[in-house]
mmCIF file of C-alpha atoms and ligand atoms in Angstrom:
data_model
loop_
_atom_site.group_PDB
_atom_site.id
_atom_site.type_symbol
_atom_site.label_atom_id
_atom_site.label_comp_id
_atom_site.label_asym_id
_atom_site.label_seq_id
_atom_site.Cartn_x
_atom_site.Cartn_y
_atom_site.Cartn_z
ATOM 1 C CA MET A 1 10.712 15.983 3.599
ATOM 2 C CA LYS A 2 10.767 19.020 1.306
ATOM 3 C CA LYS A 3 9.784 17.340 -1.856
ATOM 4 C CA LYS A 4 6.133 16.767 -1.839
ATOM 5 C CA HIS A 5 5.186 14.293 -4.584
ATOM 6 C CA THR A 6 7.248 11.087 -4.102
ATOM 7 C CA GLY A 7 6.897 7.392 -4.418
ATOM 8 C CA PHE A 8 5.219 5.062 -1.754
ATOM 9 C CA ASN A 9 8.493 3.861 -0.077
ATOM 10 C CA THR A 10 9.807 7.408 0.148
ATOM 11 C CA ARG A 11 6.666 8.681 1.810
ATOM 12 C CA MET A 12 6.461 5.527 4.097
ATOM 13 C CA VAL A 13 9.905 6.546 5.440
ATOM 14 C CA HIS A 14 9.721 10.329 5.354
ATOM 15 C CA ALA A 15 6.098 11.470 5.612
ATOM 16 C CA GLY A 16 5.313 12.993 8.979
ATOM 17 C CA SER A 17 8.938 13.321 9.852
ATOM 18 C CA PRO A 18 9.787 16.103 12.296
ATOM 19 C CA GLU A 19 11.181 19.330 11.157
ATOM 20 C CA ASP A 20 12.493 20.472 14.560
ATOM 21 C CA GLN A 21 15.400 22.704 15.498
ATOM 22 C CA TRP A 22 17.716 19.749 16.092
ATOM 23 C CA GLY A 23 17.250 18.052 12.807
ATOM 24 C CA SER A 24 15.928 14.869 14.537
ATOM 25 C CA ALA A 25 15.769 11.948 12.143
ATOM 26 C CA VAL A 26 12.987 10.401 14.046
ATOM 27 C CA VAL A 27 9.957 11.958 15.628
ATOM 28 C CA PRO A 28 10.613 12.570 19.416
ATOM 29 C CA ILE A 29 7.964 11.211 21.885
ATOM 30 C CA TYR A 30 6.110 14.281 23.169
ATOM 31 C CA GLN A 31 5.038 12.402 26.386
ATOM 32 C CA THR A 32 2.979 15.277 27.751
ATOM 33 C CA SER A 33 -0.680 15.657 28.608
ATOM 34 C CA THR A 34 -0.708 19.375 28.086
ATOM 35 C CA PHE A 35 1.071 22.315 26.287
ATOM 36 C CA SER A 36 1.450 25.714 27.903
ATOM 37 C CA PHE A 37 0.434 28.877 26.239
ATOM 38 C CA GLU A 38 2.685 31.927 25.745
ATOM 39 C CA ASN A 39 0.000 34.165 27.232
ATOM 40 C CA ALA A 40 -3.859 34.349 27.516
ATOM 41 C CA ARG A 41 -4.156 35.610 24.072
ATOM 42 C CA HIS A 42 -2.177 32.758 22.584
ATOM 43 C CA GLY A 43 -4.377 30.273 24.456
ATOM 44 C CA ALA A 44 -7.578 31.986 23.164
ATOM 45 C CA ASP A 45 -6.161 31.941 19.625
ATOM 46 C CA LEU A 46 -5.371 28.159 19.819
ATOM 47 C CA PHE A 47 -8.752 27.291 21.060
ATOM 48 C CA ALA A 48 -10.457 29.484 18.416
ATOM 49 C CA GLY A 49 -8.269 27.859 15.710
ATOM 50 C CA ARG A 50 -6.865 31.263 14.718
ATOM 51 C CA GLU A 51 -3.435 29.866 15.273
ATOM 52 C CA LYS A 52 -1.866 26.379 14.755
ATOM 53 C CA GLY A 53 -0.402 24.601 17.670
ATOM 54 C CA TYR A 54 -1.121 22.134 20.433
ATOM 55 C CA ILE A 55 -3.390 22.400 23.498
ATOM 56 C CA TYR A 56 -4.010 19.074 25.075
ATOM 57 C CA THR A 57 -2.980 15.553 24.020
ATOM 58 C CA ARG A 58 -6.485 14.196 23.619
ATOM 59 C CA ILE A 59 -7.061 16.910 21.057
ATOM 60 C CA GLY A 60 -3.686 16.670 19.326
ATOM 61 C CA ASN A 61 0.025 15.921 19.951
ATOM 62 C CA PRO A 62 3.125 16.293 17.639
ATOM 63 C CA THR A 63 4.107 12.687 17.927
ATOM 64 C CA ILE A 64 0.544 11.473 17.115
ATOM 65 C CA GLN A 65 0.369 14.021 14.332
ATOM 66 C CA ALA A 66 3.488 12.699 12.779
ATOM 67 C CA LEU A 67 1.873 9.197 12.509
ATOM 68 C CA GLU A 68 -1.357 10.779 11.293
ATOM 69 C CA ASP A 69 0.393 12.646 8.469
ATOM 70 C CA ASN A 70 2.341 9.558 7.485
ATOM 71 C CA ILE A 71 -0.701 7.230 7.053
ATOM 72 C CA ALA A 72 -2.808 9.996 5.462
ATOM 73 C CA SER A 73 0.013 10.342 2.891
ATOM 74 C CA LEU A 74 0.142 6.528 2.224
ATOM 75 C CA GLU A 75 -3.672 6.347 1.773
ATOM 76 C CA ASN A 76 -3.803 9.626 -0.293
ATOM 77 C CA GLY A 77 -6.344 11.147 2.098
ATOM 78 C CA TYR A 78 -7.019 14.534 3.622
ATOM 79 C CA GLY A 79 -5.683 13.738 7.064
ATOM 80 C CA GLY A 80 -5.262 11.027 9.706
ATOM 81 C CA ILE A 81 -7.203 10.536 12.993
ATOM 82 C CA ALA A 82 -5.289 8.106 15.154
ATOM 83 C CA THR A 83 -7.147 6.133 17.785
ATOM 84 C CA ALA A 84 -6.279 4.028 20.851
ATOM 85 C CA SER A 85 -7.237 0.783 18.988
ATOM 86 C CA GLY A 86 -8.595 -0.376 15.727
ATOM 87 C CA MET A 87 -12.041 -0.757 17.546
ATOM 88 C CA GLY A 88 -11.711 2.810 18.520
ATOM 89 C CA ALA A 89 -11.469 3.761 14.857
ATOM 90 C CA VAL A 90 -14.545 1.523 14.005
ATOM 91 C CA SER A 91 -16.571 3.041 16.834
ATOM 92 C CA THR A 92 -15.551 6.545 15.886
ATOM 93 C CA VAL A 93 -16.727 6.078 12.346
ATOM 94 C CA TYR A 94 -20.028 4.547 13.405
ATOM 95 C CA LEU A 95 -20.606 7.399 15.887
ATOM 96 C CA SER A 96 -19.712 10.037 13.346
ATOM 97 C CA LEU A 97 -21.610 8.842 10.367
ATOM 98 C CA LEU A 98 -24.704 7.033 11.742
ATOM 99 C CA GLY A 99 -27.532 8.714 13.491
ATOM 100 C CA LYS A 100 -30.969 7.920 15.029
ATOM 101 C CA ASP A 101 -33.062 5.592 12.862
ATOM 102 C CA SER A 102 -30.313 5.331 10.189
ATOM 103 C CA HIS A 103 -29.265 2.176 8.430
ATOM 104 C CA MET A 104 -25.943 0.647 7.485
ATOM 105 C CA ILE A 105 -25.119 -2.090 5.009
ATOM 106 C CA SER A 106 -21.962 -4.057 5.931
ATOM 107 C CA THR A 107 -19.870 -6.975 4.737
ATOM 108 C CA ALA A 108 -21.189 -10.126 6.557
ATOM 109 C CA SER A 109 -17.780 -11.495 7.654
ATOM 110 C CA VAL A 110 -16.289 -8.344 9.092
ATOM 111 C CA TYR A 111 -14.066 -8.687 12.102
ATOM 112 C CA GLY A 112 -16.354 -10.054 14.829
ATOM 113 C CA PRO A 113 -16.507 -7.043 17.265
ATOM 114 C CA SER A 114 -17.101 -4.571 14.396
ATOM 115 C CA ARG A 115 -20.379 -6.565 13.925
ATOM 116 C CA SER A 116 -21.164 -7.344 17.469
ATOM 117 C CA ILE A 117 -20.861 -3.713 18.812
ATOM 118 C CA MET A 118 -23.397 -2.647 16.225
ATOM 119 C CA GLU A 119 -25.847 -5.459 17.048
ATOM 120 C CA LYS A 120 -25.424 -5.239 20.894
ATOM 121 C CA TYR A 121 -24.987 -1.583 21.436
ATOM 122 C CA PHE A 122 -25.733 0.670 18.447
ATOM 123 C CA SER A 123 -29.065 -1.027 18.040
ATOM 124 C CA ARG A 124 -30.073 0.352 21.449
ATOM 125 C CA TYR A 125 -30.067 3.805 19.822
ATOM 126 C CA GLY A 126 -32.202 2.867 16.802
ATOM 127 C CA VAL A 127 -29.345 2.238 14.363
ATOM 128 C CA ALA A 128 -30.079 -0.761 12.025
ATOM 129 C CA ALA A 129 -27.619 -2.751 9.994
ATOM 130 C CA SER A 130 -27.840 -5.444 7.362
ATOM 131 C CA TYR A 131 -24.985 -7.888 7.005
ATOM 132 C CA VAL A 132 -24.638 -9.248 3.505
ATOM 133 C CA HIS A 133 -22.079 -10.770 1.187
ATOM 134 C CA THR A 134 -20.895 -7.562 -0.376
ATOM 135 C CA SER A 135 -18.768 -9.572 -2.866
ATOM 136 C CA ASP A 136 -22.028 -9.651 -4.851
ATOM 137 C CA LEU A 137 -23.213 -6.126 -5.750
ATOM 138 C CA GLU A 138 -26.810 -7.370 -6.072
ATOM 139 C CA ASN A 139 -26.830 -7.923 -2.272
ATOM 140 C CA ILE A 140 -25.878 -4.294 -1.653
ATOM 141 C CA LYS A 141 -28.450 -3.062 -4.139
ATOM 142 C CA LYS A 142 -31.292 -5.149 -2.670
ATOM 143 C CA ASN A 143 -30.643 -3.906 0.856
ATOM 144 C CA ILE A 144 -30.528 -0.106 0.180
ATOM 145 C CA ARG A 145 -33.292 1.650 2.088
ATOM 146 C CA PRO A 146 -34.262 5.307 2.121
ATOM 147 C CA GLU A 147 -32.507 5.657 5.556
ATOM 148 C CA THR A 148 -29.343 3.864 4.419
ATOM 149 C CA VAL A 149 -26.449 6.267 5.057
ATOM 150 C CA LEU A 150 -23.312 4.041 5.350
ATOM 151 C CA LEU A 151 -21.784 1.177 3.341
ATOM 152 C CA TYR A 152 -19.180 -0.487 5.456
ATOM 153 C CA LEU A 153 -16.800 -2.718 3.700
ATOM 154 C CA GLU A 154 -13.982 -5.054 4.799
ATOM 155 C CA THR A 155 -12.081 -6.451 1.905
ATOM 156 C CA PRO A 156 -10.400 -8.896 2.038
ATOM 157 C CA SER A 157 -12.840 -9.826 4.889
ATOM 158 C CA ASN A 158 -11.684 -11.351 8.225
ATOM 159 C CA PRO A 159 -11.363 -14.315 8.119
ATOM 160 C CA THR A 160 -13.140 -15.461 4.959
ATOM 161 C CA MET A 161 -10.911 -13.698 2.435
ATOM 162 C CA GLU A 162 -13.918 -12.548 0.488
ATOM 163 C CA LEU A 163 -13.291 -9.497 -1.619
ATOM 164 C CA THR A 164 -15.604 -6.633 -2.443
ATOM 165 C CA ASP A 165 -15.220 -4.620 -5.598
ATOM 166 C CA ILE A 166 -14.589 -1.226 -4.025
ATOM 167 C CA ALA A 167 -15.010 0.839 -7.264
ATOM 168 C CA SER A 168 -18.286 -0.679 -8.233
ATOM 169 C CA ALA A 169 -19.794 -0.670 -4.660
ATOM 170 C CA ALA A 170 -18.696 2.952 -4.156
ATOM 171 C CA ALA A 171 -20.310 3.987 -7.432
ATOM 172 C CA LEU A 172 -23.544 2.246 -6.563
ATOM 173 C CA ALA A 173 -23.581 3.780 -3.003
ATOM 174 C CA HIS A 174 -22.804 7.231 -4.213
ATOM 175 C CA GLU A 175 -25.894 7.113 -6.678
ATOM 176 C CA HIS A 176 -27.841 6.876 -3.313
ATOM 177 C CA GLY A 177 -25.943 9.469 -1.396
ATOM 178 C CA ILE A 178 -24.412 6.682 0.877
ATOM 179 C CA THR A 179 -21.035 7.223 2.352
ATOM 180 C CA VAL A 180 -18.496 4.417 1.842
ATOM 181 C CA VAL A 181 -16.017 3.273 4.471
ATOM 182 C CA VAL A 182 -13.426 0.572 3.918
ATOM 183 C CA ASP A 183 -11.608 -1.275 6.739
ATOM 184 C CA ASN A 184 -8.327 -1.749 4.898
ATOM 185 C CA THR A 185 -6.562 -3.560 7.792
ATOM 186 C CA PHE A 186 -6.013 -6.846 5.803
ATOM 187 C CA SER A 187 -4.328 -5.161 2.866
ATOM 188 C CA SER A 188 -2.581 -2.112 4.437
ATOM 189 C CA PRO A 189 -2.055 0.909 2.177
ATOM 190 C CA TRP A 190 0.880 -0.911 0.477
ATOM 191 C CA LEU A 191 -1.455 -3.354 -1.288
ATOM 192 C CA GLN A 192 -4.651 -1.319 -1.643
ATOM 193 C CA ASN A 193 -5.792 2.283 -1.563
ATOM 194 C CA PRO A 194 -9.589 2.358 -1.214
ATOM 195 C CA LEU A 195 -9.768 6.167 -1.362
ATOM 196 C CA ASP A 196 -8.268 6.043 -4.920
ATOM 197 C CA LEU A 197 -10.986 3.440 -5.780
ATOM 198 C CA GLY A 198 -13.751 5.722 -4.770
ATOM 199 C CA ALA A 199 -14.206 5.087 -0.997
ATOM 200 C CA ASP A 200 -14.888 8.161 1.263
ATOM 201 C CA VAL A 201 -13.145 6.958 4.453
ATOM 202 C CA VAL A 202 -10.491 4.199 5.051
ATOM 203 C CA LEU A 203 -9.641 2.857 8.532
ATOM 204 C CA HIS A 204 -7.107 0.498 9.902
ATOM 205 C CA SER A 205 -6.336 -1.524 13.011
ATOM 206 C CA VAL A 206 -2.668 -0.309 12.926
ATOM 207 C CA THR A 207 -2.065 -3.082 15.506
ATOM 208 C CA LYS A 208 -1.601 -5.341 12.377
ATOM 209 C CA PHE A 209 0.432 -4.628 9.355
ATOM 210 C CA ILE A 210 1.124 -0.817 9.798
ATOM 211 C CA ASN A 211 2.851 -1.370 13.133
ATOM 212 C CA GLY A 212 3.880 -4.955 12.270
ATOM 213 C CA HIS A 213 5.654 -5.984 15.406
ATOM 214 C CA ALA A 214 2.935 -7.176 17.743
ATOM 215 C CA ASP A 215 3.808 -4.667 20.454
ATOM 216 C CA VAL A 216 1.113 -2.007 20.054
ATOM 217 C CA VAL A 217 -2.696 -1.935 19.791
ATOM 218 C CA GLY A 218 -3.987 1.120 17.784
ATOM 219 C CA GLY A 219 -6.087 2.447 14.970
ATOM 220 C CA ILE A 220 -6.451 5.133 12.460
ATOM 221 C CA ILE A 221 -9.075 6.794 10.272
ATOM 222 C CA VAL A 222 -8.275 8.507 6.957
ATOM 223 C CA PRO A 223 -11.090 10.497 5.372
ATOM 224 C CA LYS A 224 -10.772 11.654 1.753
ATOM 225 C CA THR A 225 -12.084 15.150 2.295
ATOM 226 C CA LYS A 226 -11.836 18.036 4.791
ATOM 227 C CA GLU A 227 -15.591 17.860 5.244
ATOM 228 C CA LEU A 228 -15.486 14.207 6.421
ATOM 229 C CA TYR A 229 -12.345 14.907 8.522
ATOM 230 C CA ASP A 230 -14.046 17.756 10.275
ATOM 231 C CA ARG A 231 -17.103 15.545 11.009
ATOM 232 C CA ILE A 232 -14.991 12.634 12.384
ATOM 233 C CA ARG A 233 -12.148 14.244 14.204
ATOM 234 C CA PRO A 234 -14.277 15.927 16.952
ATOM 235 C CA VAL A 235 -16.085 12.650 17.709
ATOM 236 C CA MET A 236 -12.740 10.860 18.323
ATOM 237 C CA VAL A 237 -11.639 13.849 20.598
ATOM 238 C CA GLY A 238 -15.013 14.146 22.364
ATOM 239 C CA PHE A 239 -15.338 10.413 23.123
ATOM 240 C CA GLY A 240 -11.608 10.167 24.120
ATOM 241 C CA TYR A 241 -10.636 7.531 21.593
ATOM 242 C CA ASN A 242 -7.214 9.188 21.103
ATOM 243 C CA MET A 243 -3.886 7.289 20.640
ATOM 244 C CA ASP A 244 -1.091 7.899 23.196
ATOM 245 C CA PRO A 245 2.157 9.476 22.105
ATOM 246 C CA HIS A 246 4.314 6.521 22.846
ATOM 247 C CA GLN A 247 2.037 4.211 20.898
ATOM 248 C CA ALA A 248 2.325 6.672 18.007
ATOM 249 C CA PHE A 249 6.070 6.643 18.136
ATOM 250 C CA LEU A 250 6.100 2.804 17.956
ATOM 251 C CA VAL A 251 3.688 2.631 15.094
ATOM 252 C CA HIS A 252 5.634 5.418 13.180
ATOM 253 C CA ARG A 253 8.791 3.355 13.624
ATOM 254 C CA GLY A 254 6.890 0.191 12.432
ATOM 255 C CA VAL A 255 5.310 1.809 9.289
ATOM 256 C CA LYS A 256 8.807 2.651 7.924
ATOM 257 C CA THR A 257 9.219 -1.055 6.870
ATOM 258 C CA LEU A 258 5.707 -1.809 5.860
ATOM 259 C CA SER A 259 6.335 -2.745 2.207
ATOM 260 C CA LEU A 260 9.464 -4.702 2.929
ATOM 261 C CA ARG A 261 7.712 -6.901 5.573
ATOM 262 C CA ILE A 262 4.639 -7.467 3.426
ATOM 263 C CA ASP A 263 6.635 -8.320 0.237
ATOM 264 C CA LYS A 264 8.755 -10.772 2.133
ATOM 265 C CA ALA A 265 5.769 -12.460 3.882
ATOM 266 C CA GLN A 266 3.495 -12.592 0.898
ATOM 267 C CA LYS A 267 6.114 -14.336 -1.218
ATOM 268 C CA SER A 268 6.095 -17.070 1.407
ATOM 269 C CA ALA A 269 2.253 -16.894 1.637
ATOM 270 C CA MET A 270 1.946 -17.743 -2.110
ATOM 271 C CA GLU A 271 4.170 -20.714 -1.709
ATOM 272 C CA ILE A 272 2.366 -21.950 1.517
ATOM 273 C CA ALA A 273 -1.087 -21.442 -0.095
ATOM 274 C CA ARG A 274 -0.081 -23.501 -3.113
ATOM 275 C CA TRP A 275 1.400 -26.165 -0.777
ATOM 276 C CA LEU A 276 -1.737 -26.311 1.383
ATOM 277 C CA GLU A 277 -3.988 -26.622 -1.670
ATOM 278 C CA LYS A 278 -2.225 -29.883 -2.635
ATOM 279 C CA HIS A 279 -2.393 -31.399 0.897
ATOM 280 C CA PRO A 280 -4.665 -34.336 1.185
ATOM 281 C CA LYS A 281 -5.909 -33.178 4.717
ATOM 282 C CA VAL A 282 -6.979 -29.800 3.384
ATOM 283 C CA GLU A 283 -10.566 -29.334 2.048
ATOM 284 C CA TRP A 284 -10.052 -25.885 0.493
ATOM 285 C CA VAL A 285 -7.770 -22.928 0.712
ATOM 286 C CA LYS A 286 -8.798 -19.151 0.290
ATOM 287 C CA TYR A 287 -5.961 -16.977 -0.697
ATOM 288 C CA PRO A 288 -6.356 -14.056 -3.241
ATOM 289 C CA GLY A 289 -3.216 -15.162 -5.102
ATOM 290 C CA LEU A 290 -4.575 -18.582 -5.982
ATOM 291 C CA PRO A 291 -6.421 -18.906 -9.367
ATOM 292 C CA SER A 292 -9.004 -21.083 -7.361
ATOM 293 C CA HIS A 293 -10.027 -17.958 -5.331
ATOM 294 C CA PRO A 294 -13.478 -16.973 -6.680
ATOM 295 C CA GLN A 295 -12.398 -13.371 -7.071
ATOM 296 C CA TYR A 296 -8.907 -13.929 -8.326
ATOM 297 C CA GLU A 297 -9.471 -11.454 -11.195
ATOM 298 C CA LEU A 298 -10.752 -8.879 -8.763
ATOM 299 C CA ALA A 299 -7.803 -9.283 -6.657
ATOM 300 C CA ARG A 300 -5.469 -8.646 -9.613
ATOM 301 C CA LYS A 301 -7.396 -5.464 -10.492
ATOM 302 C CA GLN A 302 -7.841 -3.840 -7.087
ATOM 303 C CA MET A 303 -4.933 -5.091 -4.997
ATOM 304 C CA LYS A 304 -1.172 -4.652 -5.592
ATOM 305 C CA GLY A 305 -0.429 -7.944 -4.123
ATOM 306 C CA SER A 306 -2.142 -10.993 -2.638
ATOM 307 C CA GLY A 307 -1.322 -10.390 0.939
ATOM 308 C CA THR A 308 -0.038 -12.605 3.884
ATOM 309 C CA MET A 309 -3.412 -13.981 5.092
ATOM 310 C CA ILE A 310 -4.552 -17.502 4.250
ATOM 311 C CA SER A 311 -7.728 -19.198 5.330
ATOM 312 C CA PHE A 312 -8.193 -22.936 4.931
ATOM 313 C CA GLU A 313 -10.701 -25.560 5.888
ATOM 314 C CA LEU A 314 -9.353 -28.881 7.180
ATOM 315 C CA LYS A 315 -11.059 -32.166 6.446
ATOM 316 C CA GLY A 316 -12.319 -33.265 9.865
ATOM 317 C CA GLY A 317 -13.723 -29.864 10.962
ATOM 318 C CA TYR A 318 -13.369 -28.376 14.400
ATOM 319 C CA LYS A 319 -11.438 -31.341 15.982
ATOM 320 C CA ALA A 320 -8.979 -31.457 13.178
ATOM 321 C CA GLY A 321 -8.511 -27.578 13.501
ATOM 322 C CA GLU A 322 -7.820 -28.006 17.175
ATOM 323 C CA GLU A 323 -5.298 -30.810 16.704
ATOM 324 C CA LEU A 324 -3.538 -28.805 14.058
ATOM 325 C CA MET A 325 -3.136 -25.777 16.274
ATOM 326 C CA ASN A 326 -1.984 -27.757 19.285
ATOM 327 C CA HIS A 327 0.897 -29.235 17.139
ATOM 328 C CA MET A 328 2.256 -26.052 15.669
ATOM 329 C CA GLN A 329 5.944 -25.463 16.809
ATOM 330 C CA ILE A 330 6.788 -22.095 15.017
ATOM 331 C CA ALA A 331 3.596 -20.527 14.339
ATOM 332 C CA LEU A 332 2.201 -18.980 17.466
ATOM 333 C CA LEU A 333 -1.402 -19.995 18.430
ATOM 334 C CA ALA A 334 -2.545 -16.390 18.836
ATOM 335 C CA VAL A 335 -5.052 -13.949 17.521
ATOM 336 C CA SER A 336 -4.050 -10.728 15.628
ATOM 337 C CA LEU A 337 -2.243 -10.833 12.348
ATOM 338 C CA GLY A 338 0.065 -8.881 10.126
ATOM 339 C CA GLY A 339 3.182 -9.014 12.322
ATOM 340 C CA VAL A 340 6.694 -10.380 11.605
ATOM 341 C CA GLU A 341 5.833 -13.544 13.457
ATOM 342 C CA THR A 342 3.511 -16.285 11.891
ATOM 343 C CA LEU A 343 0.249 -16.721 13.803
ATOM 344 C CA ILE A 344 -2.417 -19.312 13.564
ATOM 345 C CA GLN A 345 -5.946 -19.219 15.077
ATOM 346 C CA HIS A 346 -9.418 -20.688 14.959
ATOM 347 C CA PRO A 347 -12.014 -17.950 14.216
ATOM 348 C CA ALA A 348 -15.131 -19.970 15.289
ATOM 349 C CA SER A 349 -13.767 -20.339 18.849
ATOM 350 C CA MET A 350 -11.610 -17.148 19.036
ATOM 351 C CA THR A 351 -11.976 -13.930 16.972
ATOM 352 C CA HIS A 352 -15.632 -14.535 15.834
ATOM 353 C CA SER A 353 -16.893 -16.437 18.917
ATOM 354 C CA GLY A 354 -18.929 -13.392 20.018
ATOM 355 C CA LEU A 355 -21.256 -13.893 16.994
ATOM 356 C CA PRO A 356 -24.265 -16.241 17.308
ATOM 357 C CA ALA A 357 -23.394 -19.536 15.490
ATOM 358 C CA GLU A 358 -26.161 -19.029 12.897
ATOM 359 C CA GLU A 359 -24.756 -15.591 11.838
ATOM 360 C CA ARG A 360 -21.259 -16.947 11.987
ATOM 361 C CA LEU A 361 -21.957 -19.761 9.593
ATOM 362 C CA GLU A 362 -24.095 -17.553 7.372
ATOM 363 C CA ALA A 363 -21.034 -15.271 7.033
ATOM 364 C CA GLY A 364 -19.027 -18.322 5.882
ATOM 365 C CA ILE A 365 -16.982 -18.792 9.110
ATOM 366 C CA THR A 366 -17.267 -22.563 9.419
ATOM 367 C CA ASP A 367 -16.222 -24.583 12.423
ATOM 368 C CA GLY A 368 -13.130 -26.028 10.704
ATOM 369 C CA LEU A 369 -11.873 -22.673 9.360
ATOM 370 C CA VAL A 370 -8.293 -21.969 10.263
ATOM 371 C CA ARG A 371 -6.697 -18.545 9.693
ATOM 372 C CA TYR A 372 -3.016 -18.345 9.136
ATOM 373 C CA SER A 373 -1.022 -14.998 9.118
ATOM 374 C CA VAL A 374 2.271 -15.567 7.497
ATOM 375 C CA GLY A 375 5.371 -13.769 9.026
ATOM 376 C CA ILE A 376 8.838 -13.288 7.757
ATOM 377 C CA GLU A 377 10.394 -16.517 8.996
ATOM 378 C CA ASN A 378 12.097 -18.815 6.497
ATOM 379 C CA VAL A 379 9.417 -20.283 4.350
ATOM 380 C CA GLU A 380 11.032 -23.830 4.414
ATOM 381 C CA ASP A 381 10.738 -23.761 8.190
ATOM 382 C CA LEU A 382 7.064 -22.591 8.029
ATOM 383 C CA LEU A 383 6.212 -25.367 5.561
ATOM 384 C CA GLU A 384 7.990 -27.978 7.745
ATOM 385 C CA ASP A 385 6.102 -26.768 10.728
ATOM 386 C CA LEU A 386 2.697 -27.087 8.889
ATOM 387 C CA GLU A 387 3.731 -30.500 7.537
ATOM 388 C CA GLN A 388 4.537 -32.091 10.945
ATOM 389 C CA ALA A 389 1.439 -30.631 12.445
ATOM 390 C CA LEU A 390 -0.727 -31.838 9.676
ATOM 391 C CA ASP A 391 0.807 -35.342 9.924
ATOM 392 C CA ARG A 392 -0.467 -35.566 13.560
ATOM 393 C CA VAL A 393 -3.991 -34.522 12.625
HETATM 394 N N1 LCS B 401 -10.624 -4.499 11.766
HETATM 395 C C1 LCS B 401 -10.053 -5.648 11.535
HETATM 396 C C2 LCS B 401 -10.152 -6.120 10.025
HETATM 397 C C3 LCS B 401 -9.405 -6.478 12.384
HETATM 398 O O1 LCS B 401 -8.855 -7.578 12.112
HETATM 399 C C4 LCS B 401 -9.392 -5.971 13.774
HETATM 400 C C5 LCS B 401 -8.734 -6.771 14.806
HETATM 401 C C6 LCS B 401 -9.939 -4.790 14.086
HETATM 402 C C7 LCS B 401 -10.503 -4.026 13.071
HETATM 403 C C8 LCS B 401 -9.937 -4.219 15.529
HETATM 404 O O2 LCS B 401 -8.624 -3.715 15.847
HETATM 405 P P1 LCS B 401 -7.966 -3.676 17.279
HETATM 406 O O3 LCS B 401 -8.941 -2.984 18.107
HETATM 407 O O4 LCS B 401 -7.793 -5.119 17.683
HETATM 408 O O5 LCS B 401 -6.721 -2.972 17.043
HETATM 409 N N2 LCS B 401 -8.458 -8.165 14.444
HETATM 410 C C9 LCS B 401 -8.019 -9.085 15.228
HETATM 411 C C10 LCS B 401 -8.018 -10.337 14.819
HETATM 412 O O6 LCS B 401 -8.304 -10.792 13.706
HETATM 413 N N3 LCS B 401 -7.431 -11.048 15.764
HETATM 414 O O7 LCS B 401 -7.272 -10.374 16.915
HETATM 415 C C11 LCS B 401 -7.612 -8.912 16.650
#
């Protein structure tokens, strides 16, 4: 793409496109582990960074770079750092930005493993973390310590759909010299750009919306500045969290329809959330597009749309949730989210089962909570599917 400043959809399709000698429309898969040097001098120059080029795929690869350039452009960041999985991105960020005896404040209902790896493993190295409802700024303020170096936000959070005001939280954190990371998986860059709101680093499980087709696991980190990029990239390379070229090719193919998929699914999500809210067997519904969402106004301010994720609590708790899931005929009973196919799951026994019950409940993940990821099927079919399953609960 020769023109640099373009709209989101244009960048979604063209950013990171190859400019090779053949005029390829799509980035080729450079399925190679290593790249040969022209001579000893050339090799030395590449290693010393005096010349641009590729050395070894863990360090960098043209297909992976194409994806990194694309997402960095969509998030308005300095550059992309692709990883083997979303958890690879989370771990790389923790390893890069936390140190011995440091402290992190995080959203209480983050994706289960983002919390459990901190509590089970990072704690061994003297890293401490406080998990709080970051939706209330006071909770962040109260937990800032002299050794707090990182504010880790997930908004909307998985699966409670709780929002954090990124701009206000970032302003507060920056007053204390704290770096702000946002896991933007639930919104994707189409609905929310945390770096524009003041965050320092954004990360994604690209397994979800960015790839969108339930056929790849992957992650990406986009720092806002060169300084943060230079701090984080060597950690990804050193620990071997790199993405594979074939993975990168598929994700680059997936991202080209990001806004189209989300726009279609979130239209259905709005209709389904309204319908669920009126259903006699549903206790409550959490969806940022419903005026009943406690942060409806914040959603309007910080997100460009309400997304495709709905959480709801069934009357009848765990047992009712189990029955509902067993009777779904179109929605797949599966974890993950953000794909073209509608998925349903039960966080207490699935994605968040690794957390102790007490922490899970404190984070708002109740036993009867059901998480529904809306796909691009016909909305009438999805409603009919929910209706027949709810009838049998
Ligand atoms: N961050 C968020 C918000 C996630 O939802 C997930 C995965 C991750 C990070 C980790 O990404 P991964 O390594 O799986 O690519 N969320 C999942 C979920 O809710 N169901 O299954 C996976």
